[in-house]
């Protein structure tokens, strides 16, 4: 693996821990959202001390911009809305006026208000990213040991405060927020220079998908982000996959990466799939330098939370490099004759290993009988109290969720290995061939467009 590529695993909840521990050697750093760190500081300290000493904290300062309902939860007993405990704990670490405005005035902060506290914000975000986790480690006995052997956890990269560009912003507002982001970035890197310890600095560009199409975006990025005080730039484009977006969005994303590469910056995808891993390949005309994946959900992610919907069994279909509903994956396998009576179950299992996936998890589950593939779909019944009475549903068992997560991470490992050692031309040939065999006509068209734009 190239030394300047950062493979990141995004850690969300305690249920991720088994998968996280099993795959800790397969990634370079663990990345946490600040609200999770604030809420579970002690558990996070254990995790990074014992399992992975390189971590990154996303400071999530875009929280200050959103409608307060986006960070509220409803009390089941009283029916009242209140700020989520994890968010509240994090906001308490920021300048006092942040919580005061959000909680008491029940509204987001304006750019004027953020500008008035920018120095304090930079200081508190820097301290949170570099000291908060260590403050819990110091309370534990192993702190002395970690210092003695000089292997204490530390940030891999630190991220400057940042604010989001939203689809409904007028041009002057977009300018205001980009200017604010630049100011935060400058002050953050200058603040670090005065500290005892220095870490690589990253900016973060967070945008609604529609902003990609803004004709001024690349010019603004060049104007405001062409600054020497940082090395990396995290990209988070809401609910975005460059495989599945429109041709226009693909071209605009290409242009964005091209500008950042020309500026000598290293873009990192904050929520990315195989399309992002492929763009870390050294022969690509425009490149990413790292990707974060998560154990527990899809690789594209909306910025403002949306309802999770009913839980369903998901399976990562490796040839298409997509996580999909189990029944979709089963349909593709059936269409391709993997359950036909023409061959024995053992022969079908061998075909599956040869053509679909031969990861350790699949071999452990399927063994020599293709019918064991159904283990990925194990579920248990539960009842939903709906408006007109009770509705019976099924949800994945804990075991099915875990084996799907392990399978997903084995697939990710394989993707990183392939992209690191195989020539670009062969990777593209394989991608096109797999989509021709297993993908829908629409999916094939999207992949052909992607290859035409990104791998020309």
mmCIF file of N, CA, C and O in Angstrom, residues 77-161:
data_model
loop_
_atom_site.group_PDB
_atom_site.id
_atom_site.type_symbol
_atom_site.label_atom_id
_atom_site.label_comp_id
_atom_site.label_asym_id
_atom_site.label_seq_id
_atom_site.Cartn_x
_atom_site.Cartn_y
_atom_site.Cartn_z
ATOM 1 N N UNK A 77 -41.511 9.172 26.927
ATOM 2 C CA UNK A 77 -42.473 9.345 28.026
ATOM 3 C C UNK A 77 -43.235 10.661 27.931
ATOM 4 O O UNK A 77 -44.453 10.702 28.037
ATOM 5 N N UNK A 78 -42.494 11.751 27.721
ATOM 6 C CA UNK A 78 -43.146 13.075 27.763
ATOM 7 C C UNK A 78 -43.591 13.570 26.381
ATOM 8 O O UNK A 78 -44.434 14.454 26.279
ATOM 9 N N UNK A 79 -42.992 12.993 25.321
ATOM 10 C CA UNK A 79 -43.309 13.466 23.975
ATOM 11 C C UNK A 79 -42.585 14.763 23.622
ATOM 12 O O UNK A 79 -42.770 15.315 22.544
ATOM 13 N N UNK A 80 -41.766 15.272 24.556
ATOM 14 C CA UNK A 80 -41.017 16.511 24.326
ATOM 15 C C UNK A 80 -39.749 16.240 23.517
ATOM 16 O O UNK A 80 -39.132 15.187 23.643
ATOM 17 N N UNK A 81 -39.356 17.231 22.713
ATOM 18 C CA UNK A 81 -38.102 17.130 21.969
ATOM 19 C C UNK A 81 -36.972 17.793 22.748
ATOM 20 O O UNK A 81 -37.178 18.824 23.386
ATOM 21 N N UNK A 82 -35.809 17.171 22.694
ATOM 22 C CA UNK A 82 -34.630 17.759 23.337
ATOM 23 C C UNK A 82 -33.387 17.409 22.517
ATOM 24 O O UNK A 82 -33.389 16.464 21.725
ATOM 25 N N UNK A 83 -32.323 18.184 22.709
ATOM 26 C CA UNK A 83 -31.080 17.921 21.969
ATOM 27 C C UNK A 83 -30.556 16.544 22.355
ATOM 28 O O UNK A 83 -30.522 16.187 23.530
ATOM 29 N N UNK A 84 -30.172 15.755 21.354
ATOM 30 C CA UNK A 84 -29.624 14.420 21.625
ATOM 31 C C UNK A 84 -28.460 14.533 22.601
ATOM 32 O O UNK A 84 -27.647 15.454 22.509
ATOM 33 N N UNK A 85 -28.385 13.568 23.513
ATOM 34 C CA UNK A 85 -27.371 13.612 24.560
ATOM 35 C C UNK A 85 -25.953 13.665 23.998
ATOM 36 O O UNK A 85 -25.094 14.394 24.501
ATOM 37 N N UNK A 86 -25.691 12.897 22.933
ATOM 38 C CA UNK A 86 -24.343 12.882 22.356
ATOM 39 C C UNK A 86 -23.981 14.257 21.778
ATOM 40 O O UNK A 86 -22.855 14.736 21.931
ATOM 41 N N UNK A 87 -24.961 14.909 21.127
ATOM 42 C CA UNK A 87 -24.727 16.241 20.553
ATOM 43 C C UNK A 87 -24.510 17.265 21.668
ATOM 44 O O UNK A 87 -23.595 18.096 21.606
ATOM 45 N N UNK A 88 -25.349 17.178 22.691
ATOM 46 C CA UNK A 88 -25.244 18.110 23.831
ATOM 47 C C UNK A 88 -23.863 18.011 24.477
ATOM 48 O O UNK A 88 -23.211 19.019 24.774
ATOM 49 N N UNK A 89 -23.410 16.781 24.691
ATOM 50 C CA UNK A 89 -22.099 16.590 25.326
ATOM 51 C C UNK A 89 -20.985 17.200 24.481
ATOM 52 O O UNK A 89 -20.012 17.729 25.014
ATOM 53 N N UNK A 90 -21.109 17.093 23.167
ATOM 54 C CA UNK A 90 -20.087 17.681 22.304
ATOM 55 C C UNK A 90 -20.185 19.203 22.296
ATOM 56 O O UNK A 90 -19.178 19.901 22.420
ATOM 57 N N UNK A 91 -21.402 19.735 22.159
ATOM 58 C CA UNK A 91 -21.563 21.190 22.125
ATOM 59 C C UNK A 91 -21.043 21.838 23.406
ATOM 60 O O UNK A 91 -20.570 22.975 23.392
ATOM 61 N N UNK A 92 -21.121 21.105 24.510
ATOM 62 C CA UNK A 92 -20.581 21.608 25.786
ATOM 63 C C UNK A 92 -19.065 21.811 25.736
ATOM 64 O O UNK A 92 -18.499 22.510 26.570
ATOM 65 N N UNK A 93 -18.402 21.161 24.777
ATOM 66 C CA UNK A 93 -16.945 21.311 24.636
ATOM 67 C C UNK A 93 -16.583 22.535 23.781
ATOM 68 O O UNK A 93 -15.417 22.912 23.714
ATOM 69 N N UNK A 94 -17.569 23.118 23.134
ATOM 70 C CA UNK A 94 -17.340 24.256 22.234
ATOM 71 C C UNK A 94 -17.623 25.562 22.980
ATOM 72 O O UNK A 94 -18.125 25.545 24.107
ATOM 73 N N UNK A 95 -17.316 26.720 22.381
ATOM 74 C CA UNK A 95 -17.598 27.989 23.058
ATOM 75 C C UNK A 95 -19.040 28.068 23.555
ATOM 76 O O UNK A 95 -19.972 27.599 22.879
ATOM 77 N N UNK A 96 -19.223 28.676 24.733
ATOM 78 C CA UNK A 96 -20.529 28.681 25.417
ATOM 79 C C UNK A 96 -21.684 29.203 24.594
ATOM 80 O O UNK A 96 -22.816 28.719 24.712
ATOM 81 N N UNK A 97 -21.429 30.189 23.729
ATOM 82 C CA UNK A 97 -22.536 30.786 22.971
ATOM 83 C C UNK A 97 -23.146 29.808 21.964
ATOM 84 O O UNK A 97 -24.280 29.983 21.534
ATOM 85 N N UNK A 98 -22.397 28.765 21.581
ATOM 86 C CA UNK A 98 -22.923 27.785 20.617
ATOM 87 C C UNK A 98 -24.140 27.084 21.214
ATOM 88 O O UNK A 98 -25.236 27.078 20.636
ATOM 89 N N UNK A 99 -23.978 26.522 22.419
ATOM 90 C CA UNK A 99 -25.088 25.824 23.080
ATOM 91 C C UNK A 99 -26.207 26.804 23.434
ATOM 92 O O UNK A 99 -27.390 26.487 23.300
ATOM 93 N N UNK A 100 -25.830 27.977 23.846
ATOM 94 C CA UNK A 100 -26.830 28.980 24.253
ATOM 95 C C UNK A 100 -27.782 29.303 23.103
ATOM 96 O O UNK A 100 -29.001 29.319 23.269
ATOM 97 N N UNK A 101 -27.211 29.522 21.921
ATOM 98 C CA UNK A 101 -28.057 29.879 20.760
ATOM 99 C C UNK A 101 -28.884 28.682 20.304
ATOM 100 O O UNK A 101 -30.089 28.789 20.061
ATOM 101 N N UNK A 102 -28.236 27.501 20.215
ATOM 102 C CA UNK A 102 -28.950 26.323 19.708
ATOM 103 C C UNK A 102 -30.025 25.863 20.683
ATOM 104 O O UNK A 102 -31.158 25.560 20.281
ATOM 105 N N UNK A 103 -29.699 25.826 21.972
ATOM 106 C CA UNK A 103 -30.644 25.282 22.960
ATOM 107 C C UNK A 103 -31.681 26.313 23.398
ATOM 108 O O UNK A 103 -32.877 26.040 23.409
ATOM 109 N N UNK A 104 -31.214 27.518 23.741
ATOM 110 C CA UNK A 104 -32.157 28.502 24.300
ATOM 111 C C UNK A 104 -32.917 29.262 23.228
ATOM 112 O O UNK A 104 -34.084 29.548 23.379
ATOM 113 N N UNK A 105 -32.223 29.592 22.130
ATOM 114 C CA UNK A 105 -32.898 30.352 21.068
ATOM 115 C C UNK A 105 -33.458 29.426 19.987
ATOM 116 O O UNK A 105 -34.149 29.867 19.085
ATOM 117 N N UNK A 106 -33.101 28.121 20.092
ATOM 118 C CA UNK A 106 -33.661 27.093 19.218
ATOM 119 C C UNK A 106 -33.486 27.416 17.729
ATOM 120 O O UNK A 106 -34.412 27.317 16.941
ATOM 121 N N UNK A 107 -32.252 27.800 17.382
ATOM 122 C CA UNK A 107 -31.964 28.120 15.977
ATOM 123 C C UNK A 107 -30.478 27.891 15.695
ATOM 124 O O UNK A 107 -29.662 27.814 16.611
ATOM 125 N N UNK A 108 -30.119 27.787 14.393
ATOM 126 C CA UNK A 108 -28.687 27.658 14.059
ATOM 127 C C UNK A 108 -27.958 28.986 14.233
ATOM 128 O O UNK A 108 -28.592 30.040 14.365
ATOM 129 N N UNK A 109 -26.624 28.939 14.201
ATOM 130 C CA UNK A 109 -25.830 30.165 14.300
ATOM 131 C C UNK A 109 -25.679 30.804 12.919
ATOM 132 O O UNK A 109 -25.627 30.106 11.905
ATOM 133 N N UNK A 110 -25.598 32.121 12.889
ATOM 134 C CA UNK A 110 -25.354 32.836 11.635
ATOM 135 C C UNK A 110 -23.846 32.921 11.399
ATOM 136 O O UNK A 110 -23.043 32.684 12.316
ATOM 137 N N UNK A 111 -23.456 33.290 10.179
ATOM 138 C CA UNK A 111 -22.021 33.438 9.890
ATOM 139 C C UNK A 111 -21.416 34.554 10.744
ATOM 140 O O UNK A 111 -20.261 34.464 11.158
ATOM 141 N N UNK A 112 -22.189 35.591 11.022
ATOM 142 C CA UNK A 112 -21.703 36.694 11.875
ATOM 143 C C UNK A 112 -21.397 36.165 13.271
ATOM 144 O O UNK A 112 -20.346 36.469 13.855
ATOM 145 N N UNK A 113 -22.303 35.341 13.810
ATOM 146 C CA UNK A 113 -22.100 34.787 15.160
ATOM 147 C C UNK A 113 -20.904 33.828 15.197
ATOM 148 O O UNK A 113 -20.138 33.825 16.164
ATOM 149 N N UNK A 114 -20.756 33.036 14.134
ATOM 150 C CA UNK A 114 -19.615 32.109 14.095
ATOM 151 C C UNK A 114 -18.308 32.899 13.988
ATOM 152 O O UNK A 114 -17.332 32.606 14.685
ATOM 153 N N UNK A 115 -18.305 33.932 13.150
ATOM 154 C CA UNK A 115 -17.103 34.766 13.015
ATOM 155 C C UNK A 115 -16.687 35.404 14.338
ATOM 156 O O UNK A 115 -15.505 35.555 14.609
ATOM 157 N N UNK A 116 -17.688 35.735 15.157
ATOM 158 C CA UNK A 116 -17.379 36.412 16.428
ATOM 159 C C UNK A 116 -16.717 35.486 17.457
ATOM 160 O O UNK A 116 -16.115 35.953 18.416
ATOM 161 N N UNK A 117 -16.830 34.156 17.258
ATOM 162 C CA UNK A 117 -16.234 33.206 18.220
ATOM 163 C C UNK A 117 -15.164 32.338 17.568
ATOM 164 O O UNK A 117 -14.732 31.337 18.128
ATOM 165 N N UNK A 118 -14.716 32.746 16.380
ATOM 166 C CA UNK A 118 -13.879 31.843 15.573
ATOM 167 C C UNK A 118 -12.580 31.427 16.274
ATOM 168 O O UNK A 118 -12.169 30.270 16.199
ATOM 169 N N UNK A 119 -11.944 32.348 16.984
ATOM 170 C CA UNK A 119 -10.689 31.991 17.675
ATOM 171 C C UNK A 119 -10.940 30.955 18.766
ATOM 172 O O UNK A 119 -10.178 29.994 18.912
ATOM 173 N N UNK A 120 -12.007 31.155 19.537
ATOM 174 C CA UNK A 120 -12.351 30.192 20.596
ATOM 175 C C UNK A 120 -12.775 28.854 19.997
ATOM 176 O O UNK A 120 -12.475 27.792 20.550
ATOM 177 N N UNK A 121 -13.478 28.918 18.872
ATOM 178 C CA UNK A 121 -13.929 27.691 18.207
ATOM 179 C C UNK A 121 -12.725 26.872 17.736
ATOM 180 O O UNK A 121 -12.660 25.651 17.966
ATOM 181 N N UNK A 122 -11.786 27.523 17.092
ATOM 182 C CA UNK A 122 -10.570 26.850 16.608
ATOM 183 C C UNK A 122 -9.831 26.196 17.776
ATOM 184 O O UNK A 122 -9.422 25.028 17.698
ATOM 185 N N UNK A 123 -9.674 26.931 18.871
ATOM 186 C CA UNK A 123 -8.962 26.413 20.041
ATOM 187 C C UNK A 123 -9.685 25.202 20.630
ATOM 188 O O UNK A 123 -9.079 24.160 20.910
ATOM 189 N N UNK A 124 -11.002 25.309 20.802
ATOM 190 C CA UNK A 124 -11.745 24.204 21.432
ATOM 191 C C UNK A 124 -11.797 22.974 20.534
ATOM 192 O O UNK A 124 -11.694 21.841 21.009
ATOM 193 N N UNK A 125 -11.903 23.159 19.210
ATOM 194 C CA UNK A 125 -11.906 22.022 18.278
ATOM 195 C C UNK A 125 -10.528 21.353 18.264
ATOM 196 O O UNK A 125 -10.421 20.127 18.320
ATOM 197 N N UNK A 126 -9.475 22.167 18.244
ATOM 198 C CA UNK A 126 -8.115 21.610 18.271
ATOM 199 C C UNK A 126 -7.905 20.785 19.547
ATOM 200 O O UNK A 126 -7.390 19.664 19.501
ATOM 201 N N UNK A 127 -8.302 21.335 20.670
ATOM 202 C CA UNK A 127 -8.116 20.623 21.947
ATOM 203 C C UNK A 127 -8.961 19.356 22.005
ATOM 204 O O UNK A 127 -8.523 18.330 22.516
ATOM 205 N N UNK A 128 -10.168 19.428 21.467
ATOM 206 C CA UNK A 128 -11.031 18.243 21.475
ATOM 207 C C UNK A 128 -10.414 17.125 20.634
ATOM 208 O O UNK A 128 -10.373 15.969 21.052
ATOM 209 N N UNK A 129 -9.919 17.468 19.462
ATOM 210 C CA UNK A 129 -9.354 16.440 18.561
ATOM 211 C C UNK A 129 -8.040 15.863 19.081
ATOM 212 O O UNK A 129 -7.707 14.712 18.796
ATOM 213 N N UNK A 130 -7.278 16.655 19.813
ATOM 214 C CA UNK A 130 -5.939 16.208 20.208
ATOM 215 C C UNK A 130 -5.821 15.786 21.671
ATOM 216 O O UNK A 130 -4.895 15.067 22.029
ATOM 217 N N UNK A 131 -6.761 16.233 22.535
ATOM 218 C CA UNK A 131 -6.595 15.983 23.973
ATOM 219 C C UNK A 131 -7.746 15.230 24.641
ATOM 220 O O UNK A 131 -7.561 14.611 25.684
ATOM 221 N N UNK A 132 -8.949 15.296 24.053
ATOM 222 C CA UNK A 132 -10.128 14.748 24.744
ATOM 223 C C UNK A 132 -9.979 13.251 25.032
ATOM 224 O O UNK A 132 -10.219 12.793 26.142
ATOM 225 N N UNK A 133 -9.574 12.477 24.027
ATOM 226 C CA UNK A 133 -9.422 11.026 24.212
ATOM 227 C C UNK A 133 -8.339 10.735 25.252
ATOM 228 O O UNK A 133 -8.521 9.897 26.134
ATOM 229 N N UNK A 134 -7.225 11.472 25.172
ATOM 230 C CA UNK A 134 -6.136 11.256 26.134
ATOM 231 C C UNK A 134 -6.540 11.575 27.564
ATOM 232 O O UNK A 134 -6.007 11.003 28.510
ATOM 233 N N UNK A 135 -7.491 12.492 27.738
ATOM 234 C CA UNK A 135 -7.923 12.827 29.101
ATOM 235 C C UNK A 135 -8.553 11.614 29.787
ATOM 236 O O UNK A 135 -8.462 11.458 31.001
ATOM 237 N N UNK A 136 -9.176 10.727 29.000
ATOM 238 C CA UNK A 136 -9.753 9.494 29.574
ATOM 239 C C UNK A 136 -8.668 8.450 29.818
ATOM 240 O O UNK A 136 -8.721 7.707 30.790
ATOM 241 N N UNK A 137 -7.686 8.427 28.912
ATOM 242 C CA UNK A 137 -6.591 7.460 29.068
ATOM 243 C C UNK A 137 -5.812 7.743 30.354
ATOM 244 O O UNK A 137 -5.403 6.843 31.069
ATOM 245 N N UNK A 138 -5.664 9.045 30.655
ATOM 246 C CA UNK A 138 -4.907 9.427 31.859
ATOM 247 C C UNK A 138 -5.580 8.927 33.132
ATOM 248 O O UNK A 138 -4.927 8.752 34.155
ATOM 249 N N UNK A 139 -6.876 8.729 33.084
ATOM 250 C CA UNK A 139 -7.594 8.231 34.262
ATOM 251 C C UNK A 139 -7.410 6.727 34.435
ATOM 252 O O UNK A 139 -7.772 6.163 35.461
ATOM 253 N N UNK A 140 -6.873 6.072 33.413
ATOM 254 C CA UNK A 140 -6.756 4.617 33.458
ATOM 255 C C UNK A 140 -5.321 4.218 33.775
ATOM 256 O O UNK A 140 -4.375 4.927 33.463
ATOM 257 N N UNK A 141 -5.155 3.049 34.345
ATOM 258 C CA UNK A 141 -3.832 2.612 34.797
ATOM 259 C C UNK A 141 -2.848 2.410 33.645
ATOM 260 O O UNK A 141 -1.653 2.564 33.808
ATOM 261 N N UNK A 142 -3.355 2.041 32.463
ATOM 262 C CA UNK A 142 -2.411 1.741 31.390
ATOM 263 C C UNK A 142 -1.786 2.977 30.770
ATOM 264 O O UNK A 142 -0.936 2.899 29.905
ATOM 265 N N UNK A 143 -2.186 4.168 31.208
ATOM 266 C CA UNK A 143 -1.562 5.387 30.696
ATOM 267 C C UNK A 143 -0.053 5.372 30.937
ATOM 268 O O UNK A 143 0.735 5.718 30.058
ATOM 269 N N UNK A 144 0.359 4.959 32.133
ATOM 270 C CA UNK A 144 1.796 4.931 32.462
ATOM 271 C C UNK A 144 2.536 3.956 31.545
ATOM 272 O O UNK A 144 3.623 4.234 31.058
ATOM 273 N N UNK A 145 1.910 2.813 31.312
ATOM 274 C CA UNK A 145 2.547 1.812 30.436
ATOM 275 C C UNK A 145 2.684 2.359 29.015
ATOM 276 O O UNK A 145 3.741 2.243 28.395
ATOM 277 N N UNK A 146 1.608 2.976 28.494
ATOM 278 C CA UNK A 146 1.641 3.501 27.126
ATOM 279 C C UNK A 146 2.728 4.564 26.978
ATOM 280 O O UNK A 146 3.429 4.613 25.975
ATOM 281 N N UNK A 147 2.872 5.405 28.021
ATOM 282 C CA UNK A 147 3.920 6.427 27.964
ATOM 283 C C UNK A 147 5.308 5.791 28.024
ATOM 284 O O UNK A 147 6.231 6.217 27.358
ATOM 285 N N UNK A 148 5.412 4.731 28.831
ATOM 286 C CA UNK A 148 6.697 4.063 29.012
ATOM 287 C C UNK A 148 7.191 3.444 27.698
ATOM 288 O O UNK A 148 8.350 3.557 27.327
ATOM 289 N N UNK A 149 6.271 2.793 26.983
ATOM 290 C CA UNK A 149 6.674 2.158 25.716
ATOM 291 C C UNK A 149 6.499 3.096 24.514
ATOM 292 O O UNK A 149 6.754 2.724 23.379
ATOM 293 N N UNK A 150 6.037 4.311 24.803
ATOM 294 C CA UNK A 150 5.912 5.354 23.776
ATOM 295 C C UNK A 150 5.034 4.928 22.592
ATOM 296 O O UNK A 150 5.389 5.108 21.431
ATOM 297 N N UNK A 151 3.880 4.321 22.888
ATOM 298 C CA UNK A 151 2.956 3.907 21.828
ATOM 299 C C UNK A 151 1.546 4.450 22.071
ATOM 300 O O UNK A 151 0.572 3.872 21.653
ATOM 301 N N UNK A 152 1.450 5.549 22.760
ATOM 302 C CA UNK A 152 0.127 6.113 23.057
ATOM 303 C C UNK A 152 -0.615 6.512 21.801
ATOM 304 O O UNK A 152 0.005 6.830 20.774
ATOM 305 N N UNK A 153 -1.938 6.463 21.825
ATOM 306 C CA UNK A 153 -2.714 6.852 20.648
ATOM 307 C C UNK A 153 -2.560 8.336 20.341
ATOM 308 O O UNK A 153 -2.385 9.147 21.246
ATOM 309 N N UNK A 154 -2.636 8.661 19.048
ATOM 310 C CA UNK A 154 -2.553 10.065 18.648
ATOM 311 C C UNK A 154 -3.292 10.254 17.330
ATOM 312 O O UNK A 154 -3.497 9.294 16.579
ATOM 313 N N UNK A 155 -3.669 11.494 17.038
ATOM 314 C CA UNK A 155 -4.380 11.730 15.783
ATOM 315 C C UNK A 155 -3.511 11.452 14.564
ATOM 316 O O UNK A 155 -2.332 11.797 14.550
ATOM 317 N N UNK A 156 -4.092 10.788 13.587
ATOM 318 C CA UNK A 156 -3.414 10.568 12.297
ATOM 319 C C UNK A 156 -3.437 11.864 11.487
ATOM 320 O O UNK A 156 -2.475 12.226 10.812
ATOM 321 N N UNK A 157 -4.582 12.542 11.567
ATOM 322 C CA UNK A 157 -4.823 13.803 10.870
ATOM 323 C C UNK A 157 -5.747 14.617 11.771
ATOM 324 O O UNK A 157 -6.580 14.030 12.468
ATOM 325 N N UNK A 158 -5.609 15.931 11.774
ATOM 326 C CA UNK A 158 -6.579 16.765 12.495
ATOM 327 C C UNK A 158 -7.328 17.629 11.485
ATOM 328 O O UNK A 158 -6.751 18.097 10.503
ATOM 329 N N UNK A 159 -8.631 17.801 11.732
ATOM 330 C CA UNK A 159 -9.512 18.470 10.762
ATOM 331 C C UNK A 159 -9.939 19.832 11.299
ATOM 332 O O UNK A 159 -10.428 19.941 12.432
ATOM 333 N N UNK A 160 -9.749 20.872 10.496
ATOM 334 C CA UNK A 160 -10.151 22.227 10.879
ATOM 335 C C UNK A 160 -11.678 22.323 10.946
ATOM 336 O O UNK A 160 -12.385 21.587 10.253
ATOM 337 N N UNK A 161 -12.206 23.244 11.776
ATOM 338 C CA UNK A 161 -13.664 23.471 11.750
ATOM 339 C C UNK A 161 -14.117 23.799 10.323
ATOM 340 O O UNK A 161 -13.365 24.406 9.557
#
